[in-house]
mmCIF file of C-alpha atoms in Angstrom:
data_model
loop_
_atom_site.group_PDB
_atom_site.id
_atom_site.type_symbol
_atom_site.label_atom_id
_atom_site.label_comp_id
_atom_site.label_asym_id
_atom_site.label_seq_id
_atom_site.Cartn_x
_atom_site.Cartn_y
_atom_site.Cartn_z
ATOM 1 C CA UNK Z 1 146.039 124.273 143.137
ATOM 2 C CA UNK Z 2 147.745 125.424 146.734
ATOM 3 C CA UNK Z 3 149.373 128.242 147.162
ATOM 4 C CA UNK Z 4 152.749 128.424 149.275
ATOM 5 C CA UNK Z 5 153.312 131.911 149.909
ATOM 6 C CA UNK Z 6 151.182 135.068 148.940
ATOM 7 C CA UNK Z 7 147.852 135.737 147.521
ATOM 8 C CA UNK Z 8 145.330 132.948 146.029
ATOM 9 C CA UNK Z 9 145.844 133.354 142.405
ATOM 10 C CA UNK Z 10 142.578 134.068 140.305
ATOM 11 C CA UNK Z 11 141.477 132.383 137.400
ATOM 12 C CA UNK Z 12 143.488 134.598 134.875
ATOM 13 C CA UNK Z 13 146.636 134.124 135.978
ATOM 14 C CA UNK Z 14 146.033 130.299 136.257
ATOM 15 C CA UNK Z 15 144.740 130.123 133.160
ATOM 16 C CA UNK Z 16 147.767 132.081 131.600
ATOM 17 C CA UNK Z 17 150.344 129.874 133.251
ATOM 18 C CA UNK Z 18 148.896 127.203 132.307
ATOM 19 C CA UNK Z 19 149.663 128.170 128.170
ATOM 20 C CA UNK Z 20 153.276 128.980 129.407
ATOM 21 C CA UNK Z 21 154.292 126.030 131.524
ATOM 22 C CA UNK Z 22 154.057 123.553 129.125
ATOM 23 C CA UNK Z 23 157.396 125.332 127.871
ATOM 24 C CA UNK Z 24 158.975 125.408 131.203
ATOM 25 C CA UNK Z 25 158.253 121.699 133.484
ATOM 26 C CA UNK Z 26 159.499 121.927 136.774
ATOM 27 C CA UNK Z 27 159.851 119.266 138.796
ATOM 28 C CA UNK Z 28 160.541 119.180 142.849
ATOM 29 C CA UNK Z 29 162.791 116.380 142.130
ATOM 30 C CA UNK Z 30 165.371 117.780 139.688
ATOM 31 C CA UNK Z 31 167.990 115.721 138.000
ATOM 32 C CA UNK Z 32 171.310 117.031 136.802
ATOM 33 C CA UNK Z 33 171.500 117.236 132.888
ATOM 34 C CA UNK Z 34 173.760 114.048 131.088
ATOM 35 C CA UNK Z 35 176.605 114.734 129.766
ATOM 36 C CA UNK Z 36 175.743 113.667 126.311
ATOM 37 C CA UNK Z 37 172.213 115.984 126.465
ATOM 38 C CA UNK Z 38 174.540 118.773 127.208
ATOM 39 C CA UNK Z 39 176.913 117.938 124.619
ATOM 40 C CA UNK Z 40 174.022 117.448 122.441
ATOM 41 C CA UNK Z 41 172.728 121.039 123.362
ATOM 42 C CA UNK Z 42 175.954 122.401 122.107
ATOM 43 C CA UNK Z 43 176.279 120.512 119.013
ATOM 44 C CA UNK Z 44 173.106 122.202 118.232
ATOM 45 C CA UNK Z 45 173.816 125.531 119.094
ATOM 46 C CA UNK Z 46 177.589 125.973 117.775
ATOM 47 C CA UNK Z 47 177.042 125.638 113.558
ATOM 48 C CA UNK Z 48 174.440 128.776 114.073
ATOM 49 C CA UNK Z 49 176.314 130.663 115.839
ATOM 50 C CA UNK Z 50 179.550 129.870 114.175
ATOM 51 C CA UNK Z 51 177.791 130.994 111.030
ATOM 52 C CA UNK Z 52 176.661 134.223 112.608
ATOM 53 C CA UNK Z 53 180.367 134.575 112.992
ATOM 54 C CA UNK Z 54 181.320 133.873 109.379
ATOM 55 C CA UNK Z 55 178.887 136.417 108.580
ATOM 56 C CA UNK Z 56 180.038 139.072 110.903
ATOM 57 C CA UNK Z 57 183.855 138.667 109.484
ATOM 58 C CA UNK Z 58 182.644 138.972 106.195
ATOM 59 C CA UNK Z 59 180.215 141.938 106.429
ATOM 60 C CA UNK Z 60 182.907 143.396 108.382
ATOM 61 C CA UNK Z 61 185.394 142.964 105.810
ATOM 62 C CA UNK Z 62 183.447 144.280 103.521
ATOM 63 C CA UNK Z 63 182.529 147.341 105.288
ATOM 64 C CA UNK Z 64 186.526 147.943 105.848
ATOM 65 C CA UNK Z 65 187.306 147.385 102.185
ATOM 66 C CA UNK Z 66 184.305 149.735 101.101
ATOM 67 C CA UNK Z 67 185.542 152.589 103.273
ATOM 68 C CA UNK Z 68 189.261 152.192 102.902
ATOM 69 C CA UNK Z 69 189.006 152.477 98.604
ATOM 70 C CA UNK Z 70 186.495 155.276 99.495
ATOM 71 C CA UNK Z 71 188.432 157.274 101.039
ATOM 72 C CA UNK Z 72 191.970 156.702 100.124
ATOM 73 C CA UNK Z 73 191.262 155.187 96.945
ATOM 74 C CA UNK Z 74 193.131 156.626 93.576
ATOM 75 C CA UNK Z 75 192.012 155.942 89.815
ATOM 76 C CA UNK Z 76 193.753 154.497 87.297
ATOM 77 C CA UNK Z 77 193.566 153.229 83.896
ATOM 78 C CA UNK Z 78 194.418 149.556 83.650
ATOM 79 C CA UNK Z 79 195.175 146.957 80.818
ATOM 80 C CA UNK Z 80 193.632 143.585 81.866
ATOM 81 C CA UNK Z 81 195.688 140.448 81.686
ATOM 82 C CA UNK Z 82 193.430 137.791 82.509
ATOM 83 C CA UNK Z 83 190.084 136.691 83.770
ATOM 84 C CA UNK Z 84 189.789 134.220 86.776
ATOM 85 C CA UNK Z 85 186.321 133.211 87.625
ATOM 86 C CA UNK Z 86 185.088 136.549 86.863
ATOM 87 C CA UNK Z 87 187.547 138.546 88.513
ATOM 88 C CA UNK Z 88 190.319 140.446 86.517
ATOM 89 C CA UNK Z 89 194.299 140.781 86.669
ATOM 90 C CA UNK Z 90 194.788 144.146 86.272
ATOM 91 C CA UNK Z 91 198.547 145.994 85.172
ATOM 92 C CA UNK Z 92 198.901 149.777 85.937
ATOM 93 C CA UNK Z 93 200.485 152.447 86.918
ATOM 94 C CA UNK Z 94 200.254 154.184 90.133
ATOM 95 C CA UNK Z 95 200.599 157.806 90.632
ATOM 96 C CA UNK Z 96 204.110 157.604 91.664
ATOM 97 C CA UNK Z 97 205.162 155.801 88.442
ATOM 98 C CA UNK Z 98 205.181 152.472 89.732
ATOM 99 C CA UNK Z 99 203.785 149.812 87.447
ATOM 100 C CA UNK Z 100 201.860 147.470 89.716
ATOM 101 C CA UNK Z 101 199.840 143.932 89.033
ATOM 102 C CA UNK Z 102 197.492 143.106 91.558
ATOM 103 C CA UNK Z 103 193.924 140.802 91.468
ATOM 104 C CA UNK Z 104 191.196 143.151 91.674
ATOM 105 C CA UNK Z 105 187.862 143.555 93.219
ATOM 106 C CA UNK Z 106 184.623 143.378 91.261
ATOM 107 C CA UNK Z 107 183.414 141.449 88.479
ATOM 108 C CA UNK Z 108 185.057 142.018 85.017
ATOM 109 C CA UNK Z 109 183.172 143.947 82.064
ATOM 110 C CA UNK Z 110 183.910 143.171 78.832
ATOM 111 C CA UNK Z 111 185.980 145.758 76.552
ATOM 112 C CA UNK Z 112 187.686 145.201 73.017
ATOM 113 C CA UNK Z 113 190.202 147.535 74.193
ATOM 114 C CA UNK Z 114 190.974 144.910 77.345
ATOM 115 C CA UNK Z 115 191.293 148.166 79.788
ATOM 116 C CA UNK Z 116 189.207 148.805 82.637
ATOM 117 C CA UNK Z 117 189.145 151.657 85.701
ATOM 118 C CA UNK Z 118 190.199 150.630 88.756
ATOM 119 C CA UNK Z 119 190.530 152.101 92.448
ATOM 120 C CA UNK Z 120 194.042 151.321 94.399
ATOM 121 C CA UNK Z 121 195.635 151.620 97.402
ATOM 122 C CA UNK Z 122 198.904 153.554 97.473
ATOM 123 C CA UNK Z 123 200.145 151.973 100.983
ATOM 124 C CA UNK Z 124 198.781 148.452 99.103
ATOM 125 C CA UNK Z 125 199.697 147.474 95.973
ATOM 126 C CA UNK Z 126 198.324 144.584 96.041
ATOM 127 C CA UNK Z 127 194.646 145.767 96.444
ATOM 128 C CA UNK Z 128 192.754 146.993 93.414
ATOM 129 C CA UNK Z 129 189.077 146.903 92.976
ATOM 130 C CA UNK Z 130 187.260 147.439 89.949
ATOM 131 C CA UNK Z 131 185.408 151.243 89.702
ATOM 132 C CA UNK Z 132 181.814 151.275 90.305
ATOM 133 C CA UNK Z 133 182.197 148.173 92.089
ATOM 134 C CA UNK Z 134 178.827 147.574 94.056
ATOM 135 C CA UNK Z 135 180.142 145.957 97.357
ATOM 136 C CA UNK Z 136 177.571 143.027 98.742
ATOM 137 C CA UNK Z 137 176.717 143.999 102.246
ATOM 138 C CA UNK Z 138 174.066 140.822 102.600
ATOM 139 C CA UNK Z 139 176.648 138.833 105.512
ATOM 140 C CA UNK Z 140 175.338 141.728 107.424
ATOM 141 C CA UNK Z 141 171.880 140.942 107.310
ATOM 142 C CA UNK Z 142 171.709 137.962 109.706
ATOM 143 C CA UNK Z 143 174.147 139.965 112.328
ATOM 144 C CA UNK Z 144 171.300 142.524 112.456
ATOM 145 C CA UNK Z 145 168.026 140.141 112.277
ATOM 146 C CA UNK Z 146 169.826 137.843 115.174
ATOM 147 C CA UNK Z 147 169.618 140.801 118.321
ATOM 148 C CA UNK Z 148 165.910 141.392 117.191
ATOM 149 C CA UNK Z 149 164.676 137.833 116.489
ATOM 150 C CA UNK Z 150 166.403 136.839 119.835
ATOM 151 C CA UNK Z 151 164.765 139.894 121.851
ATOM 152 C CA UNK Z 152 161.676 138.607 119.812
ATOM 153 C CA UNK Z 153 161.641 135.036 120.946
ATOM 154 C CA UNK Z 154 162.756 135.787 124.905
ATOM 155 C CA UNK Z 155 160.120 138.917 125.289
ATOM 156 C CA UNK Z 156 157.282 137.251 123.543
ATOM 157 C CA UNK Z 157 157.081 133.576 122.904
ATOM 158 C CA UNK Z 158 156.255 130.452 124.966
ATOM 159 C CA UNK Z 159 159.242 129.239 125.215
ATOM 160 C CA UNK Z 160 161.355 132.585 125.561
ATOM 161 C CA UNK Z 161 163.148 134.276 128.691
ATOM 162 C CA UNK Z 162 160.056 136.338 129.625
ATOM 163 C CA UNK Z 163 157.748 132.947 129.984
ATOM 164 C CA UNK Z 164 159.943 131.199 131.660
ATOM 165 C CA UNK Z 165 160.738 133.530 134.281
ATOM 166 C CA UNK Z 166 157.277 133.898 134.929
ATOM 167 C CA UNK Z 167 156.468 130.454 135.474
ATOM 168 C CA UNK Z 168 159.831 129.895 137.877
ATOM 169 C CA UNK Z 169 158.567 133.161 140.163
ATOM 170 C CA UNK Z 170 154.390 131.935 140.297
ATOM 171 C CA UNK Z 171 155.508 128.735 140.988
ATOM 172 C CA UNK Z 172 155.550 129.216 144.672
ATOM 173 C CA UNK Z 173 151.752 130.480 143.966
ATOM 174 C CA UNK Z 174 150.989 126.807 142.425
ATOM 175 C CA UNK Z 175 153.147 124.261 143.312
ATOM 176 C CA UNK Z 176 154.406 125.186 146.641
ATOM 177 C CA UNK Z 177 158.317 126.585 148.198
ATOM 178 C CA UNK Z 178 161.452 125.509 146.422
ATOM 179 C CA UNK Z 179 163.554 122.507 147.534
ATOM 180 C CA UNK Z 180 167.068 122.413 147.675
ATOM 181 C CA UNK Z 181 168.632 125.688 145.826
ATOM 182 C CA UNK Z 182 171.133 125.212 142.948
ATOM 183 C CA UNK Z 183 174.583 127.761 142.866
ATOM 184 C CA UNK Z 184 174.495 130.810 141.052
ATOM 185 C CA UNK Z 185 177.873 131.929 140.877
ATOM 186 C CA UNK Z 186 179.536 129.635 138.484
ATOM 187 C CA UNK Z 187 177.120 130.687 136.218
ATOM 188 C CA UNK Z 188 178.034 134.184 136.786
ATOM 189 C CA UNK Z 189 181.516 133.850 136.713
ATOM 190 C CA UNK Z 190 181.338 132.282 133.301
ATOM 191 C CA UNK Z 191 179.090 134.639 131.726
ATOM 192 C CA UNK Z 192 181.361 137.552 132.969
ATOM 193 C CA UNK Z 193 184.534 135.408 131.565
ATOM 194 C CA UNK Z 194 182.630 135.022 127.942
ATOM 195 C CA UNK Z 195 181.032 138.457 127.704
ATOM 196 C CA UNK Z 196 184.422 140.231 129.016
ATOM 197 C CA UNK Z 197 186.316 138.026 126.523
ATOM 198 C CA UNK Z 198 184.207 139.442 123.821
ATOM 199 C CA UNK Z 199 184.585 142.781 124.495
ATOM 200 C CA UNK Z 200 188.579 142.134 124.428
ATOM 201 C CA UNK Z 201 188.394 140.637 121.201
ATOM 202 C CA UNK Z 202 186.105 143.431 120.279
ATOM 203 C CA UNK Z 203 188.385 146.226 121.303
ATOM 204 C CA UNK Z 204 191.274 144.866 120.487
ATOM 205 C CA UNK Z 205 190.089 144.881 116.779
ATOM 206 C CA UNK Z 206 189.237 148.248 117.143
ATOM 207 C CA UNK Z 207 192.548 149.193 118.399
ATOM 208 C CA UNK Z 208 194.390 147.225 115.618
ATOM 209 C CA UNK Z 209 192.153 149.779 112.967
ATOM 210 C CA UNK Z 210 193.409 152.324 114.394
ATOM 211 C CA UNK Z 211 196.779 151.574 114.711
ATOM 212 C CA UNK Z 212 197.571 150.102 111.391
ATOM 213 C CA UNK Z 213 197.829 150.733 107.696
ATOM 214 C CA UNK Z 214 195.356 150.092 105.132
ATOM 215 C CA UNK Z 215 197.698 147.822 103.583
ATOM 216 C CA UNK Z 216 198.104 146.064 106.693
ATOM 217 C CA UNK Z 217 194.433 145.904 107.759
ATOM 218 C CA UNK Z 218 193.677 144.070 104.592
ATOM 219 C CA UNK Z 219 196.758 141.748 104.441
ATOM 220 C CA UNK Z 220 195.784 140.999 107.774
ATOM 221 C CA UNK Z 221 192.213 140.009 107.561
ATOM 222 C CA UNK Z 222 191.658 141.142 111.006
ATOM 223 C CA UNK Z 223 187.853 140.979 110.421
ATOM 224 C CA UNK Z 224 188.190 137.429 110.841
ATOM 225 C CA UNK Z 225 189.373 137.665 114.941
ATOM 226 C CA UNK Z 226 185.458 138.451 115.033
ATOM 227 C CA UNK Z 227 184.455 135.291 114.367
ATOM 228 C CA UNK Z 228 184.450 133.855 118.135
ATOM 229 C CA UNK Z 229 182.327 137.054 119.174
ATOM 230 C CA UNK Z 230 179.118 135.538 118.305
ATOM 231 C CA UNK Z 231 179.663 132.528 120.377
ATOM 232 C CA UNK Z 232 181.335 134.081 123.416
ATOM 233 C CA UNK Z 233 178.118 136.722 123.497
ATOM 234 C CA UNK Z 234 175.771 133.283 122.905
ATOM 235 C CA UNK Z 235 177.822 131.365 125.557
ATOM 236 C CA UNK Z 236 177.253 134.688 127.740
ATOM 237 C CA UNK Z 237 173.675 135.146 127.622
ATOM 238 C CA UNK Z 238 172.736 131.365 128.293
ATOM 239 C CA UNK Z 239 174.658 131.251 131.800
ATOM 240 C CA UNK Z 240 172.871 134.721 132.466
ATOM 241 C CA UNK Z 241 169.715 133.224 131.242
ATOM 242 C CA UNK Z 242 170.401 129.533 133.355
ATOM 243 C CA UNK Z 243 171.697 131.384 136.350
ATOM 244 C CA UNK Z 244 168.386 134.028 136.539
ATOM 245 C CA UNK Z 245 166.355 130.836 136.010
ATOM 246 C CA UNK Z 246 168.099 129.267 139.167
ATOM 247 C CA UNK Z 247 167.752 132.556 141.104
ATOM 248 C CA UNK Z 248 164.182 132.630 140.492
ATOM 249 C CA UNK Z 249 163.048 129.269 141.381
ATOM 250 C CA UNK Z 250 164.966 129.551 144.387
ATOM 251 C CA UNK Z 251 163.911 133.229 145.531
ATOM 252 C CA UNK Z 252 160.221 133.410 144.215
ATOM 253 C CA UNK Z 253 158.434 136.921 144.640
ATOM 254 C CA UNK Z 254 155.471 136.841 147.438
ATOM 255 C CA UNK Z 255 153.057 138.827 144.717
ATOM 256 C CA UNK Z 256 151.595 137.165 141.480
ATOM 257 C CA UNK Z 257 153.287 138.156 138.496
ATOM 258 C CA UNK Z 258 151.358 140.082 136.018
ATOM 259 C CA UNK Z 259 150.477 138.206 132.857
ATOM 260 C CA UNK Z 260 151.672 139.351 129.525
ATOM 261 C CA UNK Z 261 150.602 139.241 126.040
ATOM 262 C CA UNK Z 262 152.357 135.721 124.014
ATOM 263 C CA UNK Z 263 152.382 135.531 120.438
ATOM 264 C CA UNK Z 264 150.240 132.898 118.358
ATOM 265 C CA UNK Z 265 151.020 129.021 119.583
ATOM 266 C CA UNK Z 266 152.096 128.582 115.682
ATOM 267 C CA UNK Z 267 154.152 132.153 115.456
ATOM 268 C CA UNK Z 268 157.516 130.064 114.608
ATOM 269 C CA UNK Z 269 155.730 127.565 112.224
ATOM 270 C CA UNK Z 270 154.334 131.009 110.396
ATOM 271 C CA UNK Z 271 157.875 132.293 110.506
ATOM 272 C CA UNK Z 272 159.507 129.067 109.319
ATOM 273 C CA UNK Z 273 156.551 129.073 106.402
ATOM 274 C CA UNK Z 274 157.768 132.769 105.566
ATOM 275 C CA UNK Z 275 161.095 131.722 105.320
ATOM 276 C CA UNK Z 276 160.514 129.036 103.087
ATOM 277 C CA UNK Z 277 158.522 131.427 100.729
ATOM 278 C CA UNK Z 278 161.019 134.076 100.745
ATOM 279 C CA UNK Z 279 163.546 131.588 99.604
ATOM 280 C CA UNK Z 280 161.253 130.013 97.066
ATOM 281 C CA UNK Z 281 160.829 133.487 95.675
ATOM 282 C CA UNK Z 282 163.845 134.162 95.192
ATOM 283 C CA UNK Z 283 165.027 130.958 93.384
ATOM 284 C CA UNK Z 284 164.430 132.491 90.247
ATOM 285 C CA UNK Z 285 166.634 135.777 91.024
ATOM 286 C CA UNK Z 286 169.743 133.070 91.042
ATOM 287 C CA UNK Z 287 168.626 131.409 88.045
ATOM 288 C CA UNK Z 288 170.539 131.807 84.556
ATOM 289 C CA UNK Z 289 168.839 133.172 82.121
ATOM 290 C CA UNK Z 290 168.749 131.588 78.663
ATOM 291 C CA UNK Z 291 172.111 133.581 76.850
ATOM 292 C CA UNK Z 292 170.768 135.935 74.058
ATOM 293 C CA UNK Z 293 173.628 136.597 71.802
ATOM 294 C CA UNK Z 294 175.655 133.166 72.344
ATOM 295 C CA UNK Z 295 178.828 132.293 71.179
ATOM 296 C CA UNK Z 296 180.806 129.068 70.392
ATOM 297 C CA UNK Z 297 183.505 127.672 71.247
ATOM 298 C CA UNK Z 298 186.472 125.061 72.883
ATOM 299 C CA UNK Z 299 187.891 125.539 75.537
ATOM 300 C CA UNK Z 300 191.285 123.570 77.367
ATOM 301 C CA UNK Z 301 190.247 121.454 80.289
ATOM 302 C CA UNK Z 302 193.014 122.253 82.901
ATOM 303 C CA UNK Z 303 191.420 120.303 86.004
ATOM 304 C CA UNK Z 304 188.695 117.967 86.931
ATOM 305 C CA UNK Z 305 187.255 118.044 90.462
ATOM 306 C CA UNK Z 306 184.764 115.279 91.558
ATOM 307 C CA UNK Z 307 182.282 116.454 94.608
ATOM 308 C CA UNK Z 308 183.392 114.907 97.908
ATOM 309 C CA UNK Z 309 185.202 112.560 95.875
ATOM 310 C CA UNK Z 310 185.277 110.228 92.969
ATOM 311 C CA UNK Z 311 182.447 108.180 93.824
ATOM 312 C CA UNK Z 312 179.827 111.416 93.471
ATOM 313 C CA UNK Z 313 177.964 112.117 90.835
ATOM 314 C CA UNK Z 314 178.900 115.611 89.987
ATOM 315 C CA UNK Z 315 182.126 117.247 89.445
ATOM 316 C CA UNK Z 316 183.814 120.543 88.646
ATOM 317 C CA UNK Z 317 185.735 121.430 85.441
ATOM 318 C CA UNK Z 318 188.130 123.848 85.473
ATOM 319 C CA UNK Z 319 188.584 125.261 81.938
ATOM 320 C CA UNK Z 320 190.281 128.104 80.258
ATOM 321 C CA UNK Z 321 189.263 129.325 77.087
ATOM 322 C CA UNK Z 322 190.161 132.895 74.782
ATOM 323 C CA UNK Z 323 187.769 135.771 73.744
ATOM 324 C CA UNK Z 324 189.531 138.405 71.919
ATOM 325 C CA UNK Z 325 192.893 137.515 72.699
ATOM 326 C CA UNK Z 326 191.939 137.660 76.714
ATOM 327 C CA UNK Z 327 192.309 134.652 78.219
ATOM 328 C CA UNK Z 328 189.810 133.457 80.750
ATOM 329 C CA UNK Z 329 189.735 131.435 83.438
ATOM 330 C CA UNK Z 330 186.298 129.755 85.120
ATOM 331 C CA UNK Z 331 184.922 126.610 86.256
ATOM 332 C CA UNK Z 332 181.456 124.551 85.189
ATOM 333 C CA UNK Z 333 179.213 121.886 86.881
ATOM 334 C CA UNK Z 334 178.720 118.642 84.931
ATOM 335 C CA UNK Z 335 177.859 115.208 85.310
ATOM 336 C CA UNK Z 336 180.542 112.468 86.205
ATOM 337 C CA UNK Z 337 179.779 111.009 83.266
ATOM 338 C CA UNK Z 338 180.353 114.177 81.426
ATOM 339 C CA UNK Z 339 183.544 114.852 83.301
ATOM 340 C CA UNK Z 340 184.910 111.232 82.282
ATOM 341 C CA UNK Z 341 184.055 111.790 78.863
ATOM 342 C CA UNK Z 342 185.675 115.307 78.552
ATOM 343 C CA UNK Z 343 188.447 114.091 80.492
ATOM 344 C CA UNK Z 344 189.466 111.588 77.741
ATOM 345 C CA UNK Z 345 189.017 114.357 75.004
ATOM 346 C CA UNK Z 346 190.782 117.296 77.138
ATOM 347 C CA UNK Z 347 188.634 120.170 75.866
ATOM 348 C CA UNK Z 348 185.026 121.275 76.971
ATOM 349 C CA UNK Z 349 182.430 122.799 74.113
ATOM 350 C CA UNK Z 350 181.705 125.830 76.171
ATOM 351 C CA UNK Z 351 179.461 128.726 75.012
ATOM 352 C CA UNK Z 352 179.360 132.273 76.217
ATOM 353 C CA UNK Z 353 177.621 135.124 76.038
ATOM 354 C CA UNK Z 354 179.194 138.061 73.229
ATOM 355 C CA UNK Z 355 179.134 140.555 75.229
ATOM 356 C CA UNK Z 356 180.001 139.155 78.821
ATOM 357 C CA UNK Z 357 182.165 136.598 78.173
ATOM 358 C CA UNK Z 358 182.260 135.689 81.868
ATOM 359 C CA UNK Z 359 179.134 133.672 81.175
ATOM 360 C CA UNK Z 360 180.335 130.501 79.997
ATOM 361 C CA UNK Z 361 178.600 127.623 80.109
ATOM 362 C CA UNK Z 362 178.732 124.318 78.778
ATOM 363 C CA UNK Z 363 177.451 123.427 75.272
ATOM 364 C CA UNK Z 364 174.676 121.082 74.457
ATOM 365 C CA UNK Z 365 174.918 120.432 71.503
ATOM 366 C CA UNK Z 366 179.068 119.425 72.122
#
């Protein structure tokens, strides 16, 4: 060990670097990253981060759709034409006499009478949503778990912010002065170009809210200008975290650097593990329950849909079928041998359940 600059490190902070700087090798000779690894890098990164996008449009739109039929929503009694993959035509008439047809919201629940209550928009016909809808909020889950599990991994793992900057300012302590710097300011520049593009897109969303309709804001989608936000913010904090990487192993501190607590070497093998269990767990929430009060019947194949193409092994049947003089519209998974069979007859034995006939599956016994 030699020390460059500053006080002779004791044997607790060598010790300590020594569990961090296998996650952070520096090398006096440094070599510029290939193209390709860089490439590679952000290949990596992007389908994440894309996803945490997806997920933030979504949740978003959700949110927006919650509040608007909240607060502006009226009631009204409507007659229910048809069933599409769970999700009801409705006919009614609004409060200023109109008689309006619009898709809405929400799964549909069975009635003899074929009516149901639904919430509208008066500045948007076309928006209806079923009453006592329960919007799904989950999209927003990830957007919340990604600040903490990324403050997580940079304050307190190995490999994280916190460990790294430690080992770029003691290594002046260990492995001697710096050799020739590397620039700062591009970095800079570009995190300030990504981060202050985010904000635009971010205020200029927030500035279309407040400006528009609720008609408008949902025919517009506008949740879905979100979607970059995620990835400009991402691109933002890696320059910030490159560029204070560069400034410290070019402008070490002349005192040690006091050692801080890491997590457990296998922390993200536990948390992968947990994962894995909370998924397993909840297999059986998604799984279909046997029917109890089943019903037979045929139903009119209107379309066959192989996987990825013909030459996969599944495919998707879309079939229409009538319960009570409702017609409904849904789709099954079967076989491609199934399909080519069913294909040549042109119906499907389905079965559903009596009192949700939304639950169709195919028959066995067919």
């Amino acid at each position: 060990m030699t020390s460059g600059a500053g006080p002779e490190p004791d044997q607790a902070f060598v010790d300590f670097l020594r569990k961090v700087h296998s996650e952070h090798r520096w090398e006096k000779e440094r070599k510029p990253l290939r193209w390709w690894a860089f490439s590679l890098m952000v290949l990596l990164c992007l389908p994440p981060v894309l996803l945490l996008g997806l997920c933030l449009a979504f949740g978003v739109e959700t949110v927006l759709k919650a509040v608007l039929f909240a607060q502006d929503g009226r009631q009204a009694e409507a007659a229910v034409l048809w069933v599409r993959n769970g999700r009801p035509m409705v006919e009614f008439v609004a409060h200023d006499g109109q008689s309006l047809v619009a898709w809405a919201e929400g799964r549909h629940r069975h009635d003899p009478a074929h009516t149901v209550d639904v919430l509208y928009l008066s500045g948007a016909p076309g928006a209806a949503v079923v009453a006592g809808h329960r919007w799904n909020f989950w999209p927003l889950l990830p957007v919340a778990l990604a600040p903490v599990l990324t403050w997580w991994w940079a304050c307190h793992h190995r490999a994280g912010f916190r460990a790294g900057w430690f080992v770029r300012r003691a290594r002046v302590h260990v492995q001697g002065l710096p050799g020739r710097p590397r620039p700062v300011a591009p970095l800079l520049v570009f995190a300030v170009f990504a981060g202050t593009s985010a904000v635009a897109v971010l205020g200029g969303s927030v500035l279309a809210l407040t400006l528009l309709s609720p008609a408008e804001v949902l025919e517009k989608q506008l949740s879905f200008l979100l979607i970059p936000v995620p990835v400009l913010l991402a691109a933002a904090l890696l320059a910030l975290v490159r560029a204070a990487y560069r400034y410290a192993e070019d402008h070490p501190v002349r005192r040690l650097p006091r050692p801080f607590p890491l997590l457990p070497k296998r922390s993200i093998r536990f948390l992968a593990a947990l994962v894995a269990a909370v998924v397993l767990v909840s297999v059986p929430v998604f799984w279909r329950e046997p029917l109890s009060d089943p019903v037979a019947g045929t139903a009119e194949l209107l379309e066959t849909r192989f996987s990825g193409g013909s030459h996969r092994n599944w495919a998707y049947l879309d079939i229409g079928y009538e319960v009570d003089g409702l017609y409904f519209e849904d789709t099954v998974e079967v076989s491609r041998s199934t399909a080519e069979e069913l294909g040549v007859r042109g119906t499907v034995p389905v079965v559903w359940e009596a009192s949700d006939p939304v639950d169709v599956r195919l028959r066995e016994d067919g």
